[in-house]
RNA sequence: GCCGCCUUAGCUCAGCCGGCAGAGCGACGCACUCGUAAUGCGUAGGUCUGGGGUUCGAUUCCCCAAGGCGGCUCCA
């Protein structure tokens, strides 16, 4: 028997081994169920493949990112086998691992029902119990064709791979090198199922410790609306039952933070059917929250040198023809209102009407303000700010709570400056944005730079490069991580967006900063330069909140409705032990109110326990309780949101504590 | 926009195979006056989302629309 030498690299140490030439990863690590694959000379491989001479072999554990992907990808195969065993006609799409799980697409006669999902889960459990081996097998294109003749979507992927123009999706599924098929082999050596796949996979299905099917939905083949719609089955898989349970708990926690649910519970806003989809109304508490946020934003914008403007909600079509929106985006605008048309008695036109549109953006109007008189270089940078209400006819299927609406208020500004000023302006702007978001309690950011899509963009290469460089430079100064989004820019401008992670680690796109390479030309904007010549200004679009509505939605989820005192609509609620203490608490409330605190006293005839429960459910930062003992001592008793108590606090000290938390924008 | 599911009182939800609509919470009233997560009793709330159809009869079955939910696509 011939031998070979390999290096095992595990846990930072490496170790030479002489083994026989038929050695597999399973031979090395097969007694450890947490090792699901090996990395051989940097490449992920199945445990049951023989190792090459001289290889450096690293074990891949099931809880590593690669290990989890392998687990989930293998679980997707199990799901597909289960589906085809129950639904013979099902044709396979693709089935990759995704964040926290996997999906698999199928062309089936009828969409899956909840009952189907339960049955598929049952069948999957059976397959897992059978401990079917995942057996890799290289095949020629012809062989793959023959074996998968009944799988039209797989054939399409094979064809794509054969043609040089393999797209990213196809190569992810079938691999860049040779084609491989994975057989699922039962212990009696019969083949249960097979799939065209690049792998790698678990050694056998028994390596799947915990899984669940989570939901199903429709998805277009290859994400293209013009293709067939397939049924997508979503699932999740974890290294242990406990981790699956923890994942389910996380989902439940996230659901508790849902801003649509909390918005109703906290009486902040609602979405009346009578008004229309995606159009929110803000109730008194939500309106107050909005005002607090807007007031603070306004104050900061004043300090940062912005000028405040106001513009109407509607405009004649002419404006959006100049800006180009009607040409490019009329699908996303509400249809026009046709007004002023008059006709003679015979129906012939007497007076031609006008089309008015709800504005989808504020920038065209801001450009008109810029253009309303001659502008000097001395005025630059000119920063025009507005809480501008815009309306976009979003597709009915995408409208979602406050985060995707049809009517919203942008904290929108347009900065006009010279090319030379652009760099400094972007740097200070990004800092301004980050500072302000931090004040609202978002502190964990990264940046995304969306660059030009050469296919769909206007403007010169030089302009794009200069603008993109300026954005990249501003990002570098911020010191934050920068993720590239190649080709993700709008056709007229590169963009930096600030992504914020919330309290439970989800990321939200918050602010955007765009350098516009189109509107200054379209509106023929000019400044008079020091030498008397006319120059085109640079225009920067930016929104910090994105929209006030969306930002409120994000903050509700971030804080789970428990706002820091400075943002809380009701900061303090007074609860008397009995009605006879109402007057005392009302007088304490008066003093708090005089100190600028938003305070209410619950004088209803509920019992105090009930009032405490109500106040807790309203997530009021401070509950102040007072009875005979407190009144006698000129004191109040605190109950905080975490149920901590602090009894007998003198009124002065209570006011100090509350007002200082508010002033510091501290969370409590 | 596409696919699937859903819509019963202000909210959360029961309601079997088609036969006169139910609970809890909330609201309102009365009693209770109480020291840290629901006091008791009572009252009022419904064209069962809207429209059409089938049927002796529709909250229930069918069709259409609106709104919602989960995805897909989209997000200037």
mmCIF file of C-alpha atoms (C1' of nucleotides) in Angstrom, chain A residues 114 216 258-261 264 269-281 334 392-407, chain B residues 1-8 11-13 49 65-72:
data_model
loop_
_atom_site.group_PDB
_atom_site.id
_atom_site.type_symbol
_atom_site.label_atom_id
_atom_site.label_comp_id
_atom_site.label_asym_id
_atom_site.label_seq_id
_atom_site.Cartn_x
_atom_site.Cartn_y
_atom_site.Cartn_z
ATOM 1 C CA UNK A 114 -49.293 24.734 5.177
ATOM 2 C CA UNK A 216 -43.165 29.313 1.182
ATOM 3 C CA UNK A 258 -42.632 45.082 14.714
ATOM 4 C CA UNK A 259 -43.354 48.781 14.323
ATOM 5 C CA UNK A 260 -46.748 48.084 12.794
ATOM 6 C CA UNK A 261 -47.850 46.233 15.922
ATOM 7 C CA UNK A 264 -51.083 50.452 17.279
ATOM 8 C CA UNK A 269 -50.032 55.942 14.031
ATOM 9 C CA UNK A 270 -52.356 53.914 11.856
ATOM 10 C CA UNK A 271 -53.092 53.215 8.222
ATOM 11 C CA UNK A 272 -56.805 53.803 7.616
ATOM 12 C CA UNK A 273 -58.134 51.859 4.657
ATOM 13 C CA UNK A 274 -60.264 54.822 3.723
ATOM 14 C CA UNK A 275 -57.172 56.911 3.009
ATOM 15 C CA UNK A 276 -55.327 54.333 1.008
ATOM 16 C CA UNK A 277 -52.535 51.847 1.033
ATOM 17 C CA UNK A 278 -49.209 53.154 2.272
ATOM 18 C CA UNK A 279 -50.628 56.397 3.671
ATOM 19 C CA UNK A 280 -50.182 56.757 7.432
ATOM 20 C CA UNK A 281 -51.904 59.058 9.893
ATOM 21 C CA UNK A 334 -49.490 59.057 -9.029
ATOM 22 C CA UNK A 392 -44.746 57.727 -4.953
ATOM 23 C CA UNK A 393 -47.072 55.151 -6.365
ATOM 24 C CA UNK A 394 -45.192 52.163 -5.034
ATOM 25 C CA UNK A 395 -46.323 48.769 -6.297
ATOM 26 C CA UNK A 396 -49.087 47.411 -4.104
ATOM 27 C CA UNK A 397 -47.010 44.373 -3.161
ATOM 28 C CA UNK A 398 -44.136 46.363 -1.701
ATOM 29 C CA UNK A 399 -46.011 48.744 0.594
ATOM 30 C CA UNK A 400 -45.009 47.886 4.155
ATOM 31 C CA UNK A 401 -45.848 49.718 7.383
ATOM 32 C CA UNK A 402 -43.915 52.941 7.701
ATOM 33 C CA UNK A 403 -40.832 51.575 5.985
ATOM 34 C CA UNK A 404 -42.274 51.541 2.486
ATOM 35 C CA UNK A 405 -45.078 54.019 2.036
ATOM 36 C CA UNK A 406 -46.751 55.926 -0.749
ATOM 37 C CA UNK A 407 -46.732 59.291 0.991
ATOM 38 C "C1'" G B 1 -47.374 44.390 -10.563
ATOM 39 C "C1'" C B 2 -46.848 38.640 -9.751
ATOM 40 C "C1'" C B 3 -47.915 34.008 -6.467
ATOM 41 C "C1'" G B 4 -50.147 32.205 -2.016
ATOM 42 C "C1'" C B 5 -52.744 33.107 2.458
ATOM 43 C "C1'" C B 6 -55.937 36.323 5.313
ATOM 44 C "C1'" U B 7 -60.251 40.102 6.502
ATOM 45 C "C1'" U B 8 -66.099 38.431 12.230
ATOM 46 C "C1'" C B 11 -58.140 45.518 19.682
ATOM 47 C "C1'" U B 12 -56.988 40.052 19.944
ATOM 48 C "C1'" C B 13 -59.635 36.075 18.378
ATOM 49 C "C1'" U B 49 -64.292 44.397 4.416
ATOM 50 C "C1'" A B 65 -62.839 44.542 -5.987
ATOM 51 C "C1'" A B 66 -60.451 46.876 -1.687
ATOM 52 C "C1'" G B 67 -57.218 46.307 2.427
ATOM 53 C "C1'" G B 68 -53.644 43.297 5.116
ATOM 54 C "C1'" C B 69 -49.688 39.367 5.676
ATOM 55 C "C1'" G B 70 -45.388 36.350 3.590
ATOM 56 C "C1'" G B 71 -42.208 36.257 -0.443
ATOM 57 C "C1'" C B 72 -40.652 37.621 -5.704
#
